[in-house]
Coordinates of C-alpha atoms in Angstrom, one line a residue:
Chain A
M1 CA -6.0 20.2 -6.8
K2 CA -9.0 21.2 -9.2
R3 CA -7.1 19.4 -12.0
F4 CA -6.4 16.3 -9.8
V5 CA -10.1 16.1 -8.9
R6 CA -11.2 16.2 -12.5
G7 CA -8.5 13.9 -13.6
A8 CA -9.7 11.4 -11.0
K9 CA -13.2 11.9 -12.1
S10 CA -12.4 11.1 -15.7
F11 CA -10.3 8.2 -14.7
F12 CA -13.0 6.6 -12.7
L13 CA -15.5 7.2 -15.4
T14 CA -13.4 5.6 -17.9
F15 CA -12.6 2.6 -15.7
P16 CA -15.5 1.7 -13.5
G17 CA -13.8 -1.5 -12.4
A18 CA -11.0 0.7 -10.9
A19 CA -13.4 2.9 -9.2
F20 CA -14.8 -0.3 -7.7
G21 CA -11.4 -1.6 -6.7
A22 CA -10.5 1.8 -5.3
V23 CA -13.4 1.6 -2.9
I24 CA -12.4 -1.8 -1.6
V25 CA -8.8 -0.8 -1.4
L26 CA -9.7 2.4 0.6
I27 CA -12.0 0.5 3.0
F28 CA -9.2 -2.0 3.8
L29 CA -6.8 0.9 4.4
V30 CA -9.5 2.4 6.9
L31 CA -9.5 -1.1 8.5
A32 CA -5.9 -1.3 8.7
F33 CA -5.5 2.2 10.1
I34 CA -8.1 1.5 12.9
A35 CA -6.8 -2.0 13.6
P36 CA -4.8 -0.9 16.6
L37 CA -8.0 0.0 18.4
L38 CA -9.0 -3.6 18.3
H39 CA -5.7 -5.0 19.8
S40 CA -7.2 -6.3 23.1
Q41 CA -10.2 -8.1 21.5
A42 CA -7.9 -9.7 18.8
Y43 CA -5.1 -11.0 21.5
A44 CA -7.4 -11.6 24.6
V45 CA -7.6 -15.3 25.3
S46 CA -10.9 -16.4 26.8
A47 CA -11.7 -19.8 27.9
V48 CA -15.5 -19.5 27.9
D49 CA -16.1 -18.2 24.5
K50 CA -14.1 -20.8 22.7
L51 CA -15.4 -21.5 19.1
M52 CA -18.5 -19.4 19.4
P53 CA -20.2 -19.2 16.2
P54 CA -20.9 -15.7 14.4
Q55 CA -23.4 -13.7 16.4
W56 CA -24.0 -11.2 13.9
F57 CA -25.4 -8.2 15.7
S58 CA -27.0 -10.1 18.7
G59 CA -23.7 -10.2 20.6
P60 CA -20.2 -8.8 21.0
H61 CA -18.3 -11.5 18.7
I62 CA -19.8 -10.7 15.4
L63 CA -18.0 -13.1 13.2
G64 CA -17.7 -15.6 16.3
T65 CA -14.3 -16.5 18.0
D66 CA -11.5 -18.9 17.4
S67 CA -10.3 -21.8 19.4
L68 CA -8.7 -19.6 22.3
G69 CA -11.8 -17.4 22.5
R70 CA -10.4 -14.5 20.7
D71 CA -12.8 -12.3 18.6
L72 CA -12.4 -13.3 14.8
L73 CA -13.4 -10.1 13.4
A74 CA -10.9 -8.3 15.6
R75 CA -8.2 -10.7 14.5
M76 CA -9.1 -10.3 10.8
I77 CA -8.7 -6.3 11.0
V78 CA -5.3 -6.8 12.8
G79 CA -4.4 -9.6 10.3
V80 CA -5.2 -7.2 7.3
R81 CA -3.1 -4.5 8.7
I82 CA -0.2 -6.9 9.1
S83 CA -0.8 -8.3 5.7
L84 CA -0.7 -5.1 4.2
M85 CA 2.3 -3.7 6.0
V86 CA 4.3 -6.9 4.8
A87 CA 3.0 -6.7 1.4
A88 CA 3.9 -2.8 1.1
A89 CA 7.3 -3.2 2.8
A90 CA 8.2 -6.3 0.6
V91 CA 7.3 -4.7 -2.8
V92 CA 9.3 -1.5 -1.9
V93 CA 12.2 -3.6 -0.9
A94 CA 12.1 -5.9 -3.9
G95 CA 11.5 -2.9 -6.2
A96 CA 14.5 -1.0 -4.9
I97 CA 16.9 -4.0 -5.1
G98 CA 15.5 -4.8 -8.8
V99 CA 15.5 -1.4 -10.1
V100 CA 19.4 -0.7 -8.7
V101 CA 20.5 -4.1 -10.1
G102 CA 18.6 -3.7 -13.4
V103 CA 19.9 0.0 -14.1
V104 CA 23.4 -0.9 -13.1
S105 CA 23.8 -4.0 -15.3
G106 CA 21.6 -2.6 -18.2
Y107 CA 23.7 0.6 -18.3
F108 CA 27.2 -1.1 -18.1
G109 CA 26.0 -4.2 -20.1
R110 CA 28.7 -6.9 -21.0
W111 CA 29.5 -9.3 -18.3
A112 CA 27.6 -7.7 -15.7
D113 CA 24.4 -7.8 -18.0
T114 CA 25.2 -11.5 -18.7
A115 CA 26.0 -12.4 -15.1
L116 CA 22.6 -10.7 -14.1
M117 CA 20.6 -12.6 -16.6
R118 CA 22.0 -16.0 -15.7
L119 CA 21.4 -15.3 -12.0
T120 CA 17.8 -14.0 -12.6
D121 CA 17.2 -17.2 -14.9
T122 CA 18.6 -19.4 -11.8
L123 CA 16.5 -17.6 -9.2
M124 CA 13.4 -17.9 -11.3
A125 CA 13.6 -21.4 -11.8
I126 CA 13.2 -22.3 -8.1
P127 CA 9.7 -22.7 -7.1
L128 CA 8.9 -19.6 -5.3
V129 CA 7.3 -21.2 -2.1
L130 CA 10.4 -23.7 -1.9
F131 CA 13.0 -21.0 -2.4
A132 CA 11.2 -19.0 0.6
I133 CA 11.2 -22.2 2.6
F134 CA 14.9 -22.7 1.9
V135 CA 16.0 -19.3 2.7
M136 CA 13.7 -19.1 5.9
M137 CA 15.3 -22.3 7.3
V138 CA 18.8 -20.4 7.3
V139 CA 17.6 -17.0 8.5
G140 CA 14.9 -18.0 10.7
S141 CA 11.3 -16.7 10.8
G142 CA 9.9 -13.4 12.0
I143 CA 8.1 -10.5 10.1
R144 CA 11.4 -8.6 9.1
T145 CA 12.6 -12.1 7.9
L146 CA 9.4 -12.5 6.0
I147 CA 9.6 -9.2 4.2
F148 CA 13.2 -9.8 3.3
V149 CA 12.5 -13.5 2.3
I150 CA 9.5 -12.0 -0.1
A151 CA 11.7 -9.4 -1.5
L152 CA 14.3 -12.0 -2.5
T153 CA 12.0 -14.0 -4.4
Q154 CA 10.4 -10.8 -6.2
W155 CA 13.3 -8.4 -7.2
M156 CA 14.1 -10.3 -10.6
T157 CA 11.2 -9.3 -12.3
Y158 CA 11.9 -5.5 -11.5
A159 CA 15.7 -6.2 -12.5
R160 CA 14.7 -7.5 -16.0
T161 CA 12.5 -4.6 -16.6
A162 CA 14.8 -2.1 -15.4
R163 CA 17.7 -3.6 -17.4
A164 CA 15.6 -3.9 -20.6
E165 CA 14.6 0.0 -20.3
S166 CA 18.2 0.9 -19.4
L167 CA 19.7 -0.6 -22.4
Q168 CA 17.5 1.4 -24.6
L169 CA 17.9 4.5 -22.6
R170 CA 21.6 4.6 -22.7
E171 CA 21.6 5.0 -26.3
Q172 CA 19.5 8.0 -26.3
E173 CA 20.7 11.8 -26.9
H174 CA 20.1 12.9 -23.3
V175 CA 22.3 10.5 -21.9
S176 CA 25.2 11.0 -24.6
A177 CA 24.7 14.7 -24.1
S178 CA 25.2 14.4 -20.2
S179 CA 28.2 12.1 -20.8
S180 CA 29.9 14.7 -23.1
L181 CA 29.3 17.5 -20.6
G182 CA 31.3 15.4 -18.3
A183 CA 28.8 13.6 -16.1
S184 CA 29.9 10.6 -14.2
H185 CA 28.3 7.3 -14.8
L186 CA 26.9 7.6 -11.4
R187 CA 25.3 10.8 -12.1
I188 CA 23.9 9.6 -15.4
M189 CA 22.3 6.6 -13.8
V190 CA 20.9 8.7 -11.1
S191 CA 19.5 11.6 -13.1
N192 CA 18.9 10.4 -16.6
I193 CA 18.2 6.6 -16.4
F194 CA 16.5 6.2 -13.0
P195 CA 13.7 8.6 -13.5
N196 CA 12.8 7.0 -16.7
V197 CA 12.9 3.6 -15.3
L198 CA 10.5 4.5 -12.3
P199 CA 7.3 4.5 -14.1
S200 CA 7.6 0.9 -15.5
A201 CA 8.7 -0.1 -12.1
I202 CA 5.6 1.5 -10.4
A203 CA 3.3 -0.3 -13.0
L204 CA 5.1 -3.6 -12.1
A205 CA 4.7 -3.0 -8.4
T206 CA 0.9 -2.6 -9.0
I207 CA 0.6 -6.3 -10.4
N208 CA 3.0 -7.5 -7.9
V209 CA 1.4 -6.1 -4.7
S210 CA -1.6 -8.6 -5.2
F211 CA 0.6 -11.6 -5.8
V212 CA 2.8 -10.8 -2.8
I213 CA -0.3 -10.4 -0.7
L214 CA -1.2 -13.9 -1.7
L215 CA 2.3 -15.1 -1.3
E216 CA 2.5 -13.7 2.1
A217 CA -0.8 -15.6 3.0
G218 CA 0.6 -19.0 1.6
L219 CA 3.6 -18.7 3.8
S220 CA 1.4 -17.9 6.7
Y221 CA -0.8 -20.7 6.0
L222 CA 2.3 -23.1 6.1
G223 CA 3.2 -21.7 9.7
L224 CA 6.3 -20.0 7.8
G225 CA 5.0 -16.3 7.7
V226 CA 3.9 -13.9 10.4
P227 CA 4.7 -15.5 13.7
L228 CA 1.9 -16.2 16.4
P229 CA 0.2 -14.9 18.1
D230 CA 0.1 -12.2 15.7
P231 CA -2.6 -12.9 13.2
S232 CA -2.4 -12.9 9.5
L233 CA -5.1 -13.8 7.0
G234 CA -3.0 -16.8 5.8
S235 CA -2.5 -18.1 9.5
L236 CA -6.0 -17.7 10.4
L237 CA -7.1 -19.6 7.6
A238 CA -4.6 -22.5 8.8
E239 CA -6.8 -22.4 11.9
G240 CA -10.0 -22.5 9.8
R241 CA -8.6 -25.7 7.9
Q242 CA -7.9 -27.3 11.4
F243 CA -11.2 -26.8 12.9
I244 CA -13.3 -27.1 9.5
T245 CA -15.8 -29.5 11.0
R246 CA -16.5 -27.7 14.1
A247 CA -16.1 -23.9 13.4
P248 CA -16.4 -23.5 9.5
W249 CA -16.6 -19.8 9.9
L250 CA -13.0 -19.8 10.9
A251 CA -12.0 -20.6 7.3
I252 CA -14.8 -18.8 5.5
Y253 CA -14.4 -15.2 6.5
P254 CA -10.6 -14.9 6.4
G255 CA -10.4 -16.4 3.1
A256 CA -13.5 -14.2 1.6
T257 CA -11.8 -11.1 3.1
L258 CA -8.2 -12.2 1.4
M259 CA -10.2 -12.6 -2.0
L260 CA -11.6 -9.3 -1.8
L261 CA -8.7 -7.4 -0.8
V262 CA -6.8 -9.0 -3.5
L263 CA -9.8 -8.5 -6.0
G264 CA -9.8 -4.7 -5.0
V265 CA -6.0 -4.3 -5.6
N266 CA -6.1 -6.1 -9.0
L267 CA -9.0 -4.0 -10.4
L268 CA -7.2 -0.6 -9.1
G269 CA -4.0 -1.7 -10.6
D270 CA -5.4 -2.8 -14.0
G271 CA -7.3 0.5 -14.3
L272 CA -4.0 2.6 -13.4
R273 CA -2.0 0.6 -15.8
S274 CA -4.3 1.0 -18.5
Y275 CA -4.6 4.7 -17.8
L276 CA -0.9 5.3 -17.6
D277 CA 0.0 3.4 -20.6
P278 CA -2.1 3.7 -23.5
R279 CA -0.3 0.9 -25.3
S280 CA -1.5 -1.7 -22.8
R281 CA -5.1 0.0 -23.1
E282 CA -5.1 -0.9 -27.0
R283 CA -3.8 -4.6 -26.2
S284 CA -6.3 -5.2 -23.7
T285 CA -9.4 -4.2 -25.7
Chain B
M1 CA 18.4 -25.4 -35.4
G2 CA 21.7 -27.2 -34.2
R3 CA 23.3 -24.0 -33.1
Y4 CA 20.1 -22.7 -31.4
L5 CA 19.7 -26.0 -29.6
L6 CA 23.3 -26.2 -28.4
R7 CA 22.9 -22.5 -27.2
R8 CA 19.8 -23.4 -25.3
V9 CA 21.3 -26.5 -23.6
L10 CA 24.5 -24.7 -22.6
Q11 CA 22.1 -22.0 -20.8
S12 CA 20.4 -24.3 -18.9
L13 CA 23.6 -26.2 -17.8
I14 CA 24.8 -22.9 -16.7
V15 CA 21.4 -22.3 -14.8
I16 CA 21.8 -25.5 -13.3
I17 CA 25.3 -25.2 -12.2
L18 CA 24.5 -21.6 -10.8
L19 CA 21.6 -23.1 -8.9
T20 CA 23.9 -25.8 -7.1
M21 CA 26.3 -23.0 -6.2
I22 CA 23.4 -20.9 -4.6
V23 CA 22.0 -24.0 -2.7
F24 CA 25.5 -24.7 -1.7
V25 CA 26.4 -21.3 -0.4
I26 CA 22.9 -20.9 1.3
A27 CA 23.5 -24.3 3.1
R28 CA 26.8 -23.3 4.2
L29 CA 25.4 -20.0 5.8
S30 CA 23.0 -22.0 7.8
G31 CA 25.9 -22.7 10.2
N32 CA 27.5 -26.0 11.0
P33 CA 25.2 -29.1 10.6
V34 CA 27.2 -30.9 13.0
D35 CA 25.4 -29.3 15.7
L36 CA 22.1 -30.7 14.3
M37 CA 23.3 -34.1 13.6
L38 CA 25.0 -34.7 17.2
P39 CA 22.9 -35.6 20.4
M40 CA 22.9 -33.1 23.0
G41 CA 25.8 -32.7 25.3
A42 CA 28.5 -34.3 22.7
S43 CA 32.1 -33.8 23.6
A44 CA 34.3 -31.4 21.6
A45 CA 36.3 -34.3 20.4
Q46 CA 33.1 -36.0 18.9
R47 CA 32.2 -32.7 17.2
A48 CA 35.7 -32.3 15.8
Q49 CA 35.7 -35.9 14.3
L50 CA 32.3 -35.5 12.9
T51 CA 33.4 -32.0 11.2
Q52 CA 36.4 -34.0 9.7
D53 CA 34.3 -36.9 8.7
L54 CA 32.0 -34.7 6.7
G55 CA 34.8 -32.7 5.1
L56 CA 33.6 -29.5 6.9
D57 CA 37.0 -28.4 8.0
Q58 CA 38.1 -28.0 4.3
P59 CA 38.0 -24.7 2.5
W60 CA 34.5 -23.8 0.8
P61 CA 35.7 -24.7 -3.0
V62 CA 36.9 -28.1 -2.1
Q63 CA 33.6 -28.7 -0.4
Y64 CA 31.8 -27.4 -3.2
V65 CA 33.4 -29.8 -5.7
K66 CA 32.9 -32.7 -3.2
F67 CA 29.0 -31.6 -3.0
I68 CA 28.8 -31.6 -6.9
G69 CA 30.6 -34.9 -7.3
K70 CA 28.2 -36.3 -4.8
A71 CA 25.0 -34.6 -6.1
V72 CA 25.8 -35.7 -9.6
Q73 CA 25.7 -39.5 -8.3
G74 CA 22.3 -38.5 -6.5
D75 CA 24.0 -38.5 -3.2
F76 CA 22.6 -35.4 -1.1
G77 CA 23.3 -36.5 2.3
Q78 CA 21.4 -38.4 5.2
S79 CA 18.0 -36.9 6.2
L80 CA 18.4 -36.2 10.0
R81 CA 14.7 -37.0 10.6
F82 CA 14.4 -40.2 8.9
R83 CA 18.2 -41.6 8.9
A84 CA 17.7 -42.6 5.1
P85 CA 19.4 -40.8 2.1
A86 CA 17.5 -37.5 1.3
M87 CA 17.4 -38.4 -2.6
E88 CA 15.7 -41.8 -1.7
L89 CA 13.0 -39.8 0.3
V90 CA 12.5 -37.3 -2.5
L91 CA 12.3 -39.7 -5.2
E92 CA 9.8 -42.0 -3.0
R93 CA 7.4 -38.7 -2.7
L94 CA 7.7 -37.4 -6.3
P95 CA 5.4 -39.7 -8.0
A96 CA 2.5 -38.4 -5.9
T97 CA 3.4 -34.9 -6.5
A98 CA 4.0 -35.5 -10.3
K99 CA 0.5 -37.2 -10.5
L100 CA -1.1 -34.2 -8.8
A101 CA 0.8 -31.5 -10.8
L102 CA 0.0 -33.5 -14.1
V103 CA -3.7 -34.0 -13.6
S104 CA -4.1 -30.3 -12.5
L105 CA -2.4 -29.2 -15.6
I106 CA -4.3 -31.2 -17.9
L107 CA -7.6 -30.0 -16.2
A108 CA -6.3 -26.4 -16.4
I109 CA -5.5 -26.8 -20.3
A110 CA -8.5 -28.7 -21.0
A111 CA -10.8 -26.1 -19.3
G112 CA -8.6 -23.1 -20.1
I113 CA -8.0 -23.1 -23.7
P114 CA -11.9 -23.8 -24.8
L115 CA -13.0 -20.8 -22.1
G116 CA -10.2 -18.5 -24.1
I117 CA -11.5 -19.4 -27.4
L118 CA -14.9 -18.7 -26.4
A119 CA -14.4 -15.5 -25.1
A120 CA -12.3 -14.4 -28.2
I121 CA -15.0 -15.5 -30.5
R122 CA -17.7 -13.9 -28.4
Y123 CA -15.4 -10.8 -28.2
R124 CA -17.5 -8.2 -26.3
R125 CA -20.5 -10.2 -26.1
A126 CA -22.0 -12.2 -23.4
G127 CA -19.9 -15.0 -23.2
D128 CA -16.5 -12.9 -23.2
Y129 CA -17.9 -11.1 -20.3
I130 CA -18.7 -14.2 -18.3
V131 CA -15.3 -15.4 -19.0
T132 CA -13.3 -12.5 -18.2
T133 CA -15.3 -11.9 -15.2
G134 CA -14.6 -15.3 -14.1
V135 CA -10.8 -14.8 -14.8
T136 CA -11.0 -11.7 -12.7
L137 CA -12.5 -13.5 -9.7
G138 CA -10.1 -16.5 -10.2
Q139 CA -7.2 -14.3 -10.2
A140 CA -7.9 -12.8 -6.8
M141 CA -8.9 -16.3 -5.5
P142 CA -6.3 -17.7 -2.9
S143 CA -6.3 -21.2 -4.2
F144 CA -5.7 -22.6 -0.6
W145 CA -9.0 -21.0 0.4
L146 CA -10.7 -22.8 -2.5
G147 CA -9.2 -26.0 -1.3
I148 CA -10.7 -25.4 2.4
M149 CA -14.0 -24.5 0.7
L150 CA -13.9 -27.6 -1.5
I151 CA -13.3 -29.5 1.6
L152 CA -16.3 -28.0 3.7
V153 CA -18.8 -28.3 0.9
F154 CA -17.9 -31.7 -0.8
G155 CA -16.0 -33.4 2.1
V156 CA -17.7 -32.2 5.3
Q157 CA -21.1 -31.1 4.3
L158 CA -22.0 -33.3 1.5
G159 CA -19.7 -36.1 2.4
W160 CA -19.0 -37.2 -1.4
L161 CA -15.2 -37.0 -1.3
P162 CA -12.3 -37.9 0.8
V163 CA -10.4 -34.6 2.1
S164 CA -7.0 -36.2 3.0
G165 CA -4.2 -38.7 1.9
D166 CA -4.0 -40.6 -1.2
E167 CA -6.6 -43.1 -1.5
G168 CA -7.2 -43.7 -5.3
L169 CA -8.7 -41.7 -8.0
S170 CA -11.6 -39.9 -5.6
S171 CA -9.0 -38.3 -3.4
L172 CA -7.2 -36.8 -6.4
I173 CA -10.2 -34.8 -7.4
L174 CA -10.4 -31.9 -4.8
P175 CA -6.5 -31.3 -4.6
A176 CA -6.4 -31.4 -8.4
I177 CA -9.3 -28.7 -8.9
T178 CA -7.3 -26.8 -6.0
L179 CA -4.1 -26.6 -7.8
S180 CA -5.5 -26.1 -11.4
I181 CA -7.3 -22.9 -10.7
V182 CA -4.1 -20.6 -11.1
P183 CA -3.0 -22.2 -14.3
L184 CA -6.4 -22.4 -15.8
V185 CA -7.2 -18.8 -15.3
T186 CA -3.7 -17.9 -16.8
I187 CA -4.2 -20.0 -19.8
A188 CA -7.8 -19.0 -20.6
K189 CA -6.4 -15.4 -20.1
V190 CA -3.5 -15.8 -22.6
T191 CA -5.7 -17.9 -24.9
R192 CA -8.3 -15.2 -25.1
S193 CA -6.1 -12.3 -25.8
S194 CA -3.7 -14.4 -28.2
M195 CA -6.7 -15.4 -30.3
I196 CA -8.0 -11.9 -30.2
G197 CA -4.8 -11.0 -32.0
T198 CA -5.1 -13.8 -34.4
L199 CA -8.7 -13.9 -35.6
P200 CA -8.5 -10.3 -37.5
Q201 CA -5.2 -11.3 -39.2
D202 CA -5.5 -11.7 -43.1
F203 CA -4.7 -15.4 -43.4
V204 CA -7.9 -15.9 -41.0
R205 CA -9.9 -13.7 -43.2
T206 CA -8.9 -15.4 -46.5
A207 CA -9.7 -18.8 -45.0
E208 CA -13.3 -17.4 -43.9
S209 CA -14.0 -15.9 -47.2
K210 CA -13.0 -19.0 -49.1
G211 CA -16.0 -20.5 -47.5
L212 CA -14.4 -22.8 -45.2
P213 CA -16.6 -23.7 -42.1
W214 CA -16.3 -21.4 -39.3
G215 CA -15.3 -24.3 -36.9
N216 CA -12.5 -25.2 -39.4
V217 CA -11.2 -21.6 -39.5
V218 CA -11.1 -21.3 -35.8
R219 CA -9.4 -24.5 -35.3
R220 CA -7.0 -25.0 -38.0
H221 CA -6.1 -21.6 -38.9
A222 CA -6.5 -19.4 -35.9
L223 CA -5.9 -21.7 -33.0
R224 CA -2.8 -23.1 -34.4
N225 CA -1.0 -19.8 -34.7
A226 CA -2.6 -18.5 -31.5
L227 CA -1.2 -21.3 -29.6
I228 CA 2.6 -20.3 -29.3
P229 CA 2.1 -17.7 -26.3
V230 CA -0.2 -20.5 -24.7
I231 CA 2.6 -23.1 -24.8
T232 CA 5.2 -20.5 -23.5
V233 CA 3.0 -19.8 -20.6
I234 CA 2.6 -23.4 -20.0
G235 CA 6.3 -23.4 -19.4
V236 CA 6.2 -20.7 -17.0
L237 CA 3.3 -22.0 -15.1
L238 CA 5.4 -25.1 -14.2
G239 CA 7.4 -23.5 -11.2
G240 CA 4.1 -22.0 -9.9
L241 CA 2.5 -25.3 -10.1
L242 CA 5.2 -27.0 -8.1
S243 CA 4.9 -24.1 -5.5
G244 CA 1.2 -24.2 -5.4
A245 CA 1.7 -28.3 -4.8
V246 CA 3.3 -27.4 -1.7
I247 CA 0.5 -25.8 -0.1
T248 CA -2.2 -27.8 -1.8
E249 CA -0.4 -30.9 -0.4
Q250 CA -0.4 -29.3 3.0
I251 CA -4.2 -28.8 2.8
F252 CA -5.1 -32.1 1.8
A253 CA -2.4 -34.3 3.6
W254 CA -1.3 -35.3 0.2
P255 CA 2.0 -37.6 0.5
G256 CA 4.2 -35.6 -2.0
I257 CA 7.3 -33.7 -1.9
G258 CA 5.5 -30.6 -0.5
S259 CA 4.3 -32.2 2.4
L260 CA 7.9 -33.8 3.0
T261 CA 9.1 -30.2 2.8
I262 CA 7.1 -29.1 5.4
Q263 CA 7.9 -31.9 7.8
S264 CA 11.6 -31.5 6.8
I265 CA 11.4 -27.7 7.9
N266 CA 9.7 -28.5 11.2
A267 CA 12.4 -31.0 12.0
R268 CA 15.1 -28.6 10.5
D269 CA 16.1 -31.5 8.2
F270 CA 18.2 -29.6 5.9
P271 CA 19.5 -32.2 3.4
V272 CA 15.9 -33.0 2.6
V273 CA 15.1 -29.6 1.8
Q274 CA 18.3 -28.9 -0.1
A275 CA 17.6 -32.0 -2.3
V276 CA 13.8 -30.9 -2.8
T277 CA 15.0 -27.4 -4.0
L278 CA 17.7 -28.7 -6.3
I279 CA 15.8 -31.5 -7.7
T280 CA 12.4 -29.4 -8.3
S281 CA 14.2 -26.5 -9.9
T282 CA 16.3 -28.8 -12.3
I283 CA 12.9 -30.2 -13.4
V284 CA 11.8 -26.7 -13.9
V285 CA 14.7 -25.7 -16.1
G286 CA 14.6 -29.0 -18.0
A287 CA 10.8 -28.4 -18.7
N288 CA 11.4 -24.9 -19.9
L289 CA 14.1 -26.3 -22.1
L290 CA 11.7 -28.8 -23.6
V291 CA 8.9 -26.2 -23.9
D292 CA 11.4 -23.7 -25.8
L293 CA 12.7 -26.4 -28.0
S294 CA 9.2 -27.8 -28.8
Y295 CA 7.7 -24.1 -29.9
S296 CA 10.9 -23.4 -31.8
L297 CA 10.1 -26.7 -33.8
L298 CA 6.6 -25.1 -34.2
D299 CA 7.6 -21.6 -35.5
P300 CA 11.0 -21.3 -37.4
R301 CA 11.1 -17.4 -36.6
I302 CA 12.0 -18.1 -32.9
R303 CA 15.2 -19.9 -33.8
R304 CA 16.2 -17.0 -35.8
S305 CA 15.8 -14.4 -33.3

């Protein structure tokens, strides 16, 4: 514990940007955690309080209300929770698919490898949003589908990284040692290759998470993401666009929140990557 | 060079063939399109007739070959919503998207490369810090929020620029800025780090110590060598540009393939979505091929590796 505290202290002193990012991310995590307490304000429709401008601290609706009289701040906080959960789940699913596919194809090589490379080339050529739209037209919408669709558009990068690392790893002594001791392919992949591929997959996930948050917001903006009446930062912005002349606050605050969240995740992720990978520290300076 | 060219062209062809297979399989998984095409309460006989007419009773491989045969001739079926050939609809809307994407890309290059150079030659000084801070903020900026804020300021409050539709040059400004932010930030970042890697190299120092003007050294010697990663990243950005166009067009009601796609989803107009996906992906594959070939011309080392 003491070592961890000391390590964290030196990390944040070396990367002040990351400390700033960590504070932002922490605030958002707390907000996501308390979001269920605000459910009634976020969903309760009121005909009287429609499109009320921000009251700041002079009334109950700090950031005003939307076209159905729901409290904007409460909807934003619930939206942050939903956006974060979708992004986290999508990154985990994408990473898991990508690492498994990448390790298998890198380890066995030959035709499995060629097939994977061509498949990822192909999927990466389809413009992301169109790919997501195309798949969603087939499987329908909903939060679970959304997670699945985002993962389906993101696993390729993980697969390529895992494949490249596995290609190198399988030539190393510890692999031939295990193999000559009679370990099966599966065992070698699980206990020799996988643990060594994991760090770079995690590094990739730290970049990917903010991208996925933006992708989810974009899809929700198009009405293809989190289904209504559940709020998401993206669908809140779509409503803001609709009422831009009468109620600009509906667009200003959800968007600023989204930007702050992505900024925090990016700053923390950049710092973590530089800290974990000394090579990138040299490259970036 | 000939062999490299041939290999890259073949690879791209394989990718396009795979692409048609993936689109075909997903399309078939979506269920029987007959249900979408027939009016409510159609009889079983009508259903069977249409299924037969469309060839949907035949095995998948046969259907796939027919699908390819038609696709090669530009026939992606009839739009269910507009009752017109899907391909025609896409081609009709494509110029608007191409115009938007091209202007955004030019904006991004025209601003991104100079900013990257500025940051690199002012490395770890004020200019560099301003650019890198801008890049960090730009990477966090949701482009659709930027678009809405531009509408709020320049359309609603100042009333300077139109905020929807395509009514000449002035209506192109806001959507183009919105769409250019992601490529601009990426290009500036890549140019900066590539220039930082190039400036301390021997050939740059030689040029400098020959007494050449600093501007010449940067432009002729350093920049030329530093541009290769930038060209690569522009190729990579194309797919993202088309994705971004879907959202940007939705914000500004720009009449391109993005807004066509959104209208088509809402009408469950599958042939159109299929045509858009196939056509844009083919464009991306083709553009990447061109980018690869163009920098293999610039840099002989790439051909050999």
